[in-house]
mmCIF file with all atom_site columns, C-alpha atoms in Angstrom:
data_model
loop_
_atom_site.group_PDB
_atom_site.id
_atom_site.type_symbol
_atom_site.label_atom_id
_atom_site.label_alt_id
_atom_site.label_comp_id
_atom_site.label_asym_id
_atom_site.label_entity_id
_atom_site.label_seq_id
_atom_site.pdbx_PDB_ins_code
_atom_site.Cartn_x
_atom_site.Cartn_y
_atom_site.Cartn_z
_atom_site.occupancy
_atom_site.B_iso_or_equiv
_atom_site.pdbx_formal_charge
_atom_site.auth_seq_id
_atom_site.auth_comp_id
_atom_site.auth_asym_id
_atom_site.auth_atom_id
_atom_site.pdbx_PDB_model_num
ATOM 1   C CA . UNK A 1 1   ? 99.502  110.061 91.657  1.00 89.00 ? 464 UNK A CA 1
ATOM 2   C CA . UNK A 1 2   ? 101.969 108.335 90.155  1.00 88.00 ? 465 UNK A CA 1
ATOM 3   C CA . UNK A 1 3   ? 104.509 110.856 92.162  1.00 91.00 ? 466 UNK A CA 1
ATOM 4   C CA . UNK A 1 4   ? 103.016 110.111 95.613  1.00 90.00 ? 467 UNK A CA 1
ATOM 5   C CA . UNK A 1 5   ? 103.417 106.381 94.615  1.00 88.00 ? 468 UNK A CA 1
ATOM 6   C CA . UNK A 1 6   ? 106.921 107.094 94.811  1.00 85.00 ? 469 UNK A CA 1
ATOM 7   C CA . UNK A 1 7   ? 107.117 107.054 98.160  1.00 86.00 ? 470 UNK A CA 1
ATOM 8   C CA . UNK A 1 8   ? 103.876 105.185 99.634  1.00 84.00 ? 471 UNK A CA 1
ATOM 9   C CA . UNK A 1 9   ? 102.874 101.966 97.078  1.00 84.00 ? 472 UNK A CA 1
ATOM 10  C CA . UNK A 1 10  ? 99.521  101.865 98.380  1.00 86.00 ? 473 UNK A CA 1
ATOM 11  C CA . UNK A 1 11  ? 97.070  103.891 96.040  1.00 91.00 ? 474 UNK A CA 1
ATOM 12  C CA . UNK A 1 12  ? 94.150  103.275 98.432  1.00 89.00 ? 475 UNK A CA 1
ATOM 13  C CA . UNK A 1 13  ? 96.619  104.474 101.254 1.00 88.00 ? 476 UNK A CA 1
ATOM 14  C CA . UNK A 1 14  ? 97.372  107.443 99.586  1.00 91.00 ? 477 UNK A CA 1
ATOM 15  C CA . UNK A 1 15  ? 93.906  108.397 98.262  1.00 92.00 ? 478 UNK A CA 1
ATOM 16  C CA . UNK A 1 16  ? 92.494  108.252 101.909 1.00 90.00 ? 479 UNK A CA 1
ATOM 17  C CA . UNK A 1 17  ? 95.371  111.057 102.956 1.00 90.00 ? 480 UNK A CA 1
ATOM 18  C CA . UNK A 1 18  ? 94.476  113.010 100.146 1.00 92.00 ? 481 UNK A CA 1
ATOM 19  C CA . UNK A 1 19  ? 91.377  114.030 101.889 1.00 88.00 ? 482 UNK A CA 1
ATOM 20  C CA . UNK A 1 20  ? 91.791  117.020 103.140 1.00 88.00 ? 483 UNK A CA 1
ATOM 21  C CA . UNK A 1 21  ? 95.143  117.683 102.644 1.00 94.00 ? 484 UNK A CA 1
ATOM 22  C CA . UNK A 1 22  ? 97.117  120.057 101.822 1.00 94.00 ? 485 UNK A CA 1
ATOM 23  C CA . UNK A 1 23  ? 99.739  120.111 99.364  1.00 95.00 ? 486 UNK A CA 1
ATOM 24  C CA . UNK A 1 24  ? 103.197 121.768 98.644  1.00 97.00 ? 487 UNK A CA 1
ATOM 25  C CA . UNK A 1 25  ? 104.811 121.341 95.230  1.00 96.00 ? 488 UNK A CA 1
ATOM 26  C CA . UNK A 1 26  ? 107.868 121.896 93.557  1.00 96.00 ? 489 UNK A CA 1
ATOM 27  C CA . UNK A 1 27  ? 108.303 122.341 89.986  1.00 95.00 ? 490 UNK A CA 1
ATOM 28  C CA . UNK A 1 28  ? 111.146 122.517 87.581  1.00 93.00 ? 491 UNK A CA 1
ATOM 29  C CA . UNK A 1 29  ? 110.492 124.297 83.936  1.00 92.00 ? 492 UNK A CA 1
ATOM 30  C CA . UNK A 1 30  ? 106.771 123.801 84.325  1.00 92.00 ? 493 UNK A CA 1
ATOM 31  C CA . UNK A 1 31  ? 106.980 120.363 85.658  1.00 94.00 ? 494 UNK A CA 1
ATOM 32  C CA . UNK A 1 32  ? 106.201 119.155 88.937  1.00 95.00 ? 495 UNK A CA 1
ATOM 33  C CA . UNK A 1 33  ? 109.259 117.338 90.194  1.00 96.00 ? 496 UNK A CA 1
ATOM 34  C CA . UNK A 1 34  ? 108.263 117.198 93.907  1.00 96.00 ? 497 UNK A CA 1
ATOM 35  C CA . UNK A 1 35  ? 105.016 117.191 96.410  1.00 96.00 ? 498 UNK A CA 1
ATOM 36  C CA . UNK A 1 36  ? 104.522 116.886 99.869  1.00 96.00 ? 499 UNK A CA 1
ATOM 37  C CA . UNK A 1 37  ? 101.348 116.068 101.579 1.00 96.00 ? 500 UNK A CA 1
ATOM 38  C CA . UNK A 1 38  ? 100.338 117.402 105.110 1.00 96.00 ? 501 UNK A CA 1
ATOM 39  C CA . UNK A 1 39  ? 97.366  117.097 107.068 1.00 94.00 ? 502 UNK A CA 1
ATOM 40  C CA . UNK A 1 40  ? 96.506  118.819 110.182 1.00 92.00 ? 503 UNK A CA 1
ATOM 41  C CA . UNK A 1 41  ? 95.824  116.342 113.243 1.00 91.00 ? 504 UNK A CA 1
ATOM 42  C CA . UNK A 1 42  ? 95.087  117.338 117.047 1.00 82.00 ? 505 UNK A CA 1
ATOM 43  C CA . UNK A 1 43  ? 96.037  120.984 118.988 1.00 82.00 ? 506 UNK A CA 1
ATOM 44  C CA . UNK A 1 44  ? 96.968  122.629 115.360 1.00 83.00 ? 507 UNK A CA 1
ATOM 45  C CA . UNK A 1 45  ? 99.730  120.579 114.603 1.00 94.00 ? 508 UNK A CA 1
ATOM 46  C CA . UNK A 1 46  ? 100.450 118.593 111.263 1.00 97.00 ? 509 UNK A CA 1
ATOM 47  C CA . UNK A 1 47  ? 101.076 115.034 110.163 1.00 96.00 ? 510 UNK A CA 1
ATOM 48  C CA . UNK A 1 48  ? 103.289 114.810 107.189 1.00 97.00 ? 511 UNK A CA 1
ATOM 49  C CA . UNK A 1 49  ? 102.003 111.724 104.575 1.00 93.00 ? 512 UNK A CA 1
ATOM 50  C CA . UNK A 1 50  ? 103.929 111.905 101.793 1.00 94.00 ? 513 UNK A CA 1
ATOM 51  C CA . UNK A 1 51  ? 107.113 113.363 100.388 1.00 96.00 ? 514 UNK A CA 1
ATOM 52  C CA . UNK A 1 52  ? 108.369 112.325 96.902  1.00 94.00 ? 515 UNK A CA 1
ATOM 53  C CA . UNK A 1 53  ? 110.869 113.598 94.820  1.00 95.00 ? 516 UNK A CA 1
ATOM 54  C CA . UNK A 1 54  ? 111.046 112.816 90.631  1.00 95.00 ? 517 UNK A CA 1
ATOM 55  C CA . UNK A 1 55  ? 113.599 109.958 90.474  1.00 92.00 ? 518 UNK A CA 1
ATOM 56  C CA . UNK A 1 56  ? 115.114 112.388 87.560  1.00 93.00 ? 519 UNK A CA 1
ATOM 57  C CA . UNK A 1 57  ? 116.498 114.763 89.989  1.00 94.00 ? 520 UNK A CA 1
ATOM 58  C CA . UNK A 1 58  ? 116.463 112.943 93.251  1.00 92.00 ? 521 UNK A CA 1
ATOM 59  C CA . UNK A 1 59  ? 119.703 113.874 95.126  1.00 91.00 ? 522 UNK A CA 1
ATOM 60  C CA . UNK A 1 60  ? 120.174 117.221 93.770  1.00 95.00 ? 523 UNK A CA 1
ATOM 61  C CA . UNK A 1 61  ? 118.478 119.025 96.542  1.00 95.00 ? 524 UNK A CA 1
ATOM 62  C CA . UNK A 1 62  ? 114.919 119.041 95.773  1.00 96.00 ? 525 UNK A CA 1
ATOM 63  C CA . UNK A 1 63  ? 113.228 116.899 98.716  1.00 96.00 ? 526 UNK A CA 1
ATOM 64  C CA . UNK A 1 64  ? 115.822 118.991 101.045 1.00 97.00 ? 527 UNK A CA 1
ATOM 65  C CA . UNK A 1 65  ? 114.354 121.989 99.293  1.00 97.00 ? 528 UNK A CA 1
ATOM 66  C CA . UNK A 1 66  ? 110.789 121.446 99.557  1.00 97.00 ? 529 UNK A CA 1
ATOM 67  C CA . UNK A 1 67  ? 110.353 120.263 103.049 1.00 97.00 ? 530 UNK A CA 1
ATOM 68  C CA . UNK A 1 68  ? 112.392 122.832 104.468 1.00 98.00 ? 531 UNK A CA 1
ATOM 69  C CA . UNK A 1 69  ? 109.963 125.786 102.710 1.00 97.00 ? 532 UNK A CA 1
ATOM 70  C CA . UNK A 1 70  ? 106.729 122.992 103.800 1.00 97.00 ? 533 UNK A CA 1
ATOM 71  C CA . UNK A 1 71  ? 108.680 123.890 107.889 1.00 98.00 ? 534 UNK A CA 1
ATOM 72  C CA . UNK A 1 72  ? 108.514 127.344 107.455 1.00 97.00 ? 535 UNK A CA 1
ATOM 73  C CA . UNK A 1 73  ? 105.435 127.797 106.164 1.00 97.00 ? 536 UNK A CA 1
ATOM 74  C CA . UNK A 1 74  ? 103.425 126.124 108.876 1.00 96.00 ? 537 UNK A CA 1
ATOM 75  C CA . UNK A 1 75  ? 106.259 127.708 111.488 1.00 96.00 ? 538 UNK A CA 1
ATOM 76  C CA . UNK A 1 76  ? 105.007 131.077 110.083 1.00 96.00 ? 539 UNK A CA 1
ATOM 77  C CA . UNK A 1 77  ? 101.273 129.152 110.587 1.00 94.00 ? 540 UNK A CA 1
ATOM 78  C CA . UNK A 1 78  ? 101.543 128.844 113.751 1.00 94.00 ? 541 UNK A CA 1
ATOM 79  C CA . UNK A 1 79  ? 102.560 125.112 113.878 1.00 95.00 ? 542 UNK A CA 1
ATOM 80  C CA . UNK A 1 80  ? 104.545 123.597 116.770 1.00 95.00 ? 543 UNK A CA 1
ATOM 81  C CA . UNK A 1 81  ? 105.249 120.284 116.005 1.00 97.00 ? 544 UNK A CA 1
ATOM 82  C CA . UNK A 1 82  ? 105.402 118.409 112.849 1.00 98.00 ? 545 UNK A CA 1
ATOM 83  C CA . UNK A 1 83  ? 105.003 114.265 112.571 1.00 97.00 ? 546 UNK A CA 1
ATOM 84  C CA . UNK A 1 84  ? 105.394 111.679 110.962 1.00 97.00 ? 547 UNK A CA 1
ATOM 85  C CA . UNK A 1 85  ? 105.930 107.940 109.696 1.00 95.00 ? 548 UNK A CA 1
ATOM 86  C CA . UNK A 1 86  ? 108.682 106.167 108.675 1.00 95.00 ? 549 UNK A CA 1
ATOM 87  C CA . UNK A 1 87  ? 110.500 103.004 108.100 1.00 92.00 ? 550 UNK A CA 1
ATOM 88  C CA . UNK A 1 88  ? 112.613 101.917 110.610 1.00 91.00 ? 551 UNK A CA 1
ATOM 89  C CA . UNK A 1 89  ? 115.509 102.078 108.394 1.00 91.00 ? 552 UNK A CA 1
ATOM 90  C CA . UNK A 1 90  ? 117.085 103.836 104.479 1.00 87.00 ? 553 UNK A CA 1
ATOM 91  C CA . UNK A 1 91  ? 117.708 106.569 103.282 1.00 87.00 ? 554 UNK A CA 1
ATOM 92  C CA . UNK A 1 92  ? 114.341 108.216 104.276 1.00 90.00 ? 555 UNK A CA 1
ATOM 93  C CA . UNK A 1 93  ? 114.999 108.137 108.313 1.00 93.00 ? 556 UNK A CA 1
ATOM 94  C CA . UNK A 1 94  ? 118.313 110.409 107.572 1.00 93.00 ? 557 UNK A CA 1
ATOM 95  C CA . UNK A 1 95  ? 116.760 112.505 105.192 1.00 95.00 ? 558 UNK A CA 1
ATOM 96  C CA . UNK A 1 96  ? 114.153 113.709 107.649 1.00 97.00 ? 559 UNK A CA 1
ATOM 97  C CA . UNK A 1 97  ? 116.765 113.228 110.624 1.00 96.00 ? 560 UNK A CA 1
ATOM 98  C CA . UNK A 1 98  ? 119.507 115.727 109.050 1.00 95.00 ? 561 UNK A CA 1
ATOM 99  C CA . UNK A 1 99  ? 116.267 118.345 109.055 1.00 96.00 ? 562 UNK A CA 1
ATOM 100 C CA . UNK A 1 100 ? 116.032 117.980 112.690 1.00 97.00 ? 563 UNK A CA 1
ATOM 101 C CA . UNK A 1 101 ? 112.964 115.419 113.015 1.00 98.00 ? 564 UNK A CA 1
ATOM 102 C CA . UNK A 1 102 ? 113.700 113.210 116.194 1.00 97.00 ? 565 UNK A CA 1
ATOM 103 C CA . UNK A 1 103 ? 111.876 109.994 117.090 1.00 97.00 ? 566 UNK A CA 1
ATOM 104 C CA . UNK A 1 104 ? 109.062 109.690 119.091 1.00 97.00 ? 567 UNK A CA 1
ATOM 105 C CA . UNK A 1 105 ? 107.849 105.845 119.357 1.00 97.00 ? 568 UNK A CA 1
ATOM 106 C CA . UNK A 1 106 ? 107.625 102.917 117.264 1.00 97.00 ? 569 UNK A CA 1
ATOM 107 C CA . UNK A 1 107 ? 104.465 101.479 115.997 1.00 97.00 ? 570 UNK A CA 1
ATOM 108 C CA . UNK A 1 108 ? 105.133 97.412  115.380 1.00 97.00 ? 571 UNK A CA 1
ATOM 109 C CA . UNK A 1 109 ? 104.007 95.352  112.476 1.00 96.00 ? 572 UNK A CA 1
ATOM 110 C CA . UNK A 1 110 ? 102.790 98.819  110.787 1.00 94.00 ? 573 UNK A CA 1
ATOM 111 C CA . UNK A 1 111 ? 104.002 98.095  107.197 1.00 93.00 ? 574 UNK A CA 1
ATOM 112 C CA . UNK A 1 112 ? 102.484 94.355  107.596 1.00 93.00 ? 575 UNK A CA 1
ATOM 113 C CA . UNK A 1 113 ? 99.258  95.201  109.115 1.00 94.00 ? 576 UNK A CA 1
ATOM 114 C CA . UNK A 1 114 ? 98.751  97.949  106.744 1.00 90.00 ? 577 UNK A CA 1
ATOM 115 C CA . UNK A 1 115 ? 99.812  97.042  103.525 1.00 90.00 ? 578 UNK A CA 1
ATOM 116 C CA . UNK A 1 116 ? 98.947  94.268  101.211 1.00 89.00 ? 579 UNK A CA 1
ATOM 117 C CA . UNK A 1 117 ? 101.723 93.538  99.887  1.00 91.00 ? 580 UNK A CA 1
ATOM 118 C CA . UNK A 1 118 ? 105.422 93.353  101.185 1.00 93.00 ? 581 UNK A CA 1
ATOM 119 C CA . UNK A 1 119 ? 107.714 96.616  101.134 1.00 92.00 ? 582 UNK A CA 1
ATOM 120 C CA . UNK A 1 120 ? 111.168 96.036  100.632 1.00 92.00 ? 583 UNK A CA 1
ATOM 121 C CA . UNK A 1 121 ? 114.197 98.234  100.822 1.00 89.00 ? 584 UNK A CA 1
ATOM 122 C CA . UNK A 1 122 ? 118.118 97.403  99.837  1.00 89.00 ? 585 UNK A CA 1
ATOM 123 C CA . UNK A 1 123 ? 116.557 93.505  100.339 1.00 94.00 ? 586 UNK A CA 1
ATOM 124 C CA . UNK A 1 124 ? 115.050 93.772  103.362 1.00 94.00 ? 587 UNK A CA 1
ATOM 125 C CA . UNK A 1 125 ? 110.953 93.996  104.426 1.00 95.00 ? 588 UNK A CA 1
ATOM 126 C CA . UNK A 1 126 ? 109.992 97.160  106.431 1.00 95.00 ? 589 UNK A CA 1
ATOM 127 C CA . UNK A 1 127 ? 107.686 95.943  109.380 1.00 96.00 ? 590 UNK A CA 1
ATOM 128 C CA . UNK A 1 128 ? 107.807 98.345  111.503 1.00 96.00 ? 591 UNK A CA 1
ATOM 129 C CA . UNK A 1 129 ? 107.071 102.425 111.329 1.00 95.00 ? 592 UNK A CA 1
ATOM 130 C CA . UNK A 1 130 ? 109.483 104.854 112.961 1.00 96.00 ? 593 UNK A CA 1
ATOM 131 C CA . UNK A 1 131 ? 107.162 107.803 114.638 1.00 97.00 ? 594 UNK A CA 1
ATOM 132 C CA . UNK A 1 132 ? 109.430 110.977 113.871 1.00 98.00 ? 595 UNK A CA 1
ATOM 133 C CA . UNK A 1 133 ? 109.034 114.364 115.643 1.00 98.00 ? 596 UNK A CA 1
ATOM 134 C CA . UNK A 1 134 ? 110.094 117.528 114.715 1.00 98.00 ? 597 UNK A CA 1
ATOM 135 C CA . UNK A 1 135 ? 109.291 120.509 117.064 1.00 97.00 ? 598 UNK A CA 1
ATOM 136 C CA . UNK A 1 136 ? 108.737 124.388 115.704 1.00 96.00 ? 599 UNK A CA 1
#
């Protein structure tokens, strides 16, 4: 848990995606120093809810890693399209966006209708979610 809290604060948030999901780790020496969460959402394709990488080896490839083997596993699946939720801005929107993921629409006030407490980033409060695409 305390991994997936890495990148979504919200326990209760993260324990209602849970459901059902399906998860892809990555481990280093026994240790799990990545996970991604995916859940599968209308006409086959997936929504993914959570990636988080181990602040220990964050930028050494492991997030990059991981989500590209998460693509071509549900490619090989069958999968067409892959989405997701973002912040409108950080390090997280060119992370996905250097793997291809595109966006799709905006949803306003997400972050402050959703969460009970206020997400900040580099000083400033994320209000709205990003809606990212990425096509198979």
């Amino acid at each position: 848990m305390s991994l997936l809290l890495e990148a979504d604060p919200s326990e209760v948030s993260v324990r209602k995606y849970l459901e059902n999901s399906c998860c892809y780790v990555a481990e280093q020496s026994d240790k799990t120093v990545g996970i991604c969460v995916l859940n599968a959402i209308d006409n086959g394709n997936v929504e993914l809810f959570n990636i988080a990488v181990s602040p220990t080896v964050q930028g050494k490839g492991v997030g990059t890693a991981l989500l590209e083997h998460v693509i071509k596993s549900v490619k090989a699946r069958g999968v067409s399209c892959i989405e997701l939720g973002t912040g409108t801005f950080g390090y997280q929107l060119s992370f996905y966006q250097r793997l291809g993921f595109r966006v799709d629409s905006i949803v306003k006030d997400f972050f402050i209708d959703n969460y009970d407490q206020p997400i900040f980033e580099a000083g400033i409060q994320h209000k709205d979610m990003l809606r990212l695409v990425l096509m198979l």
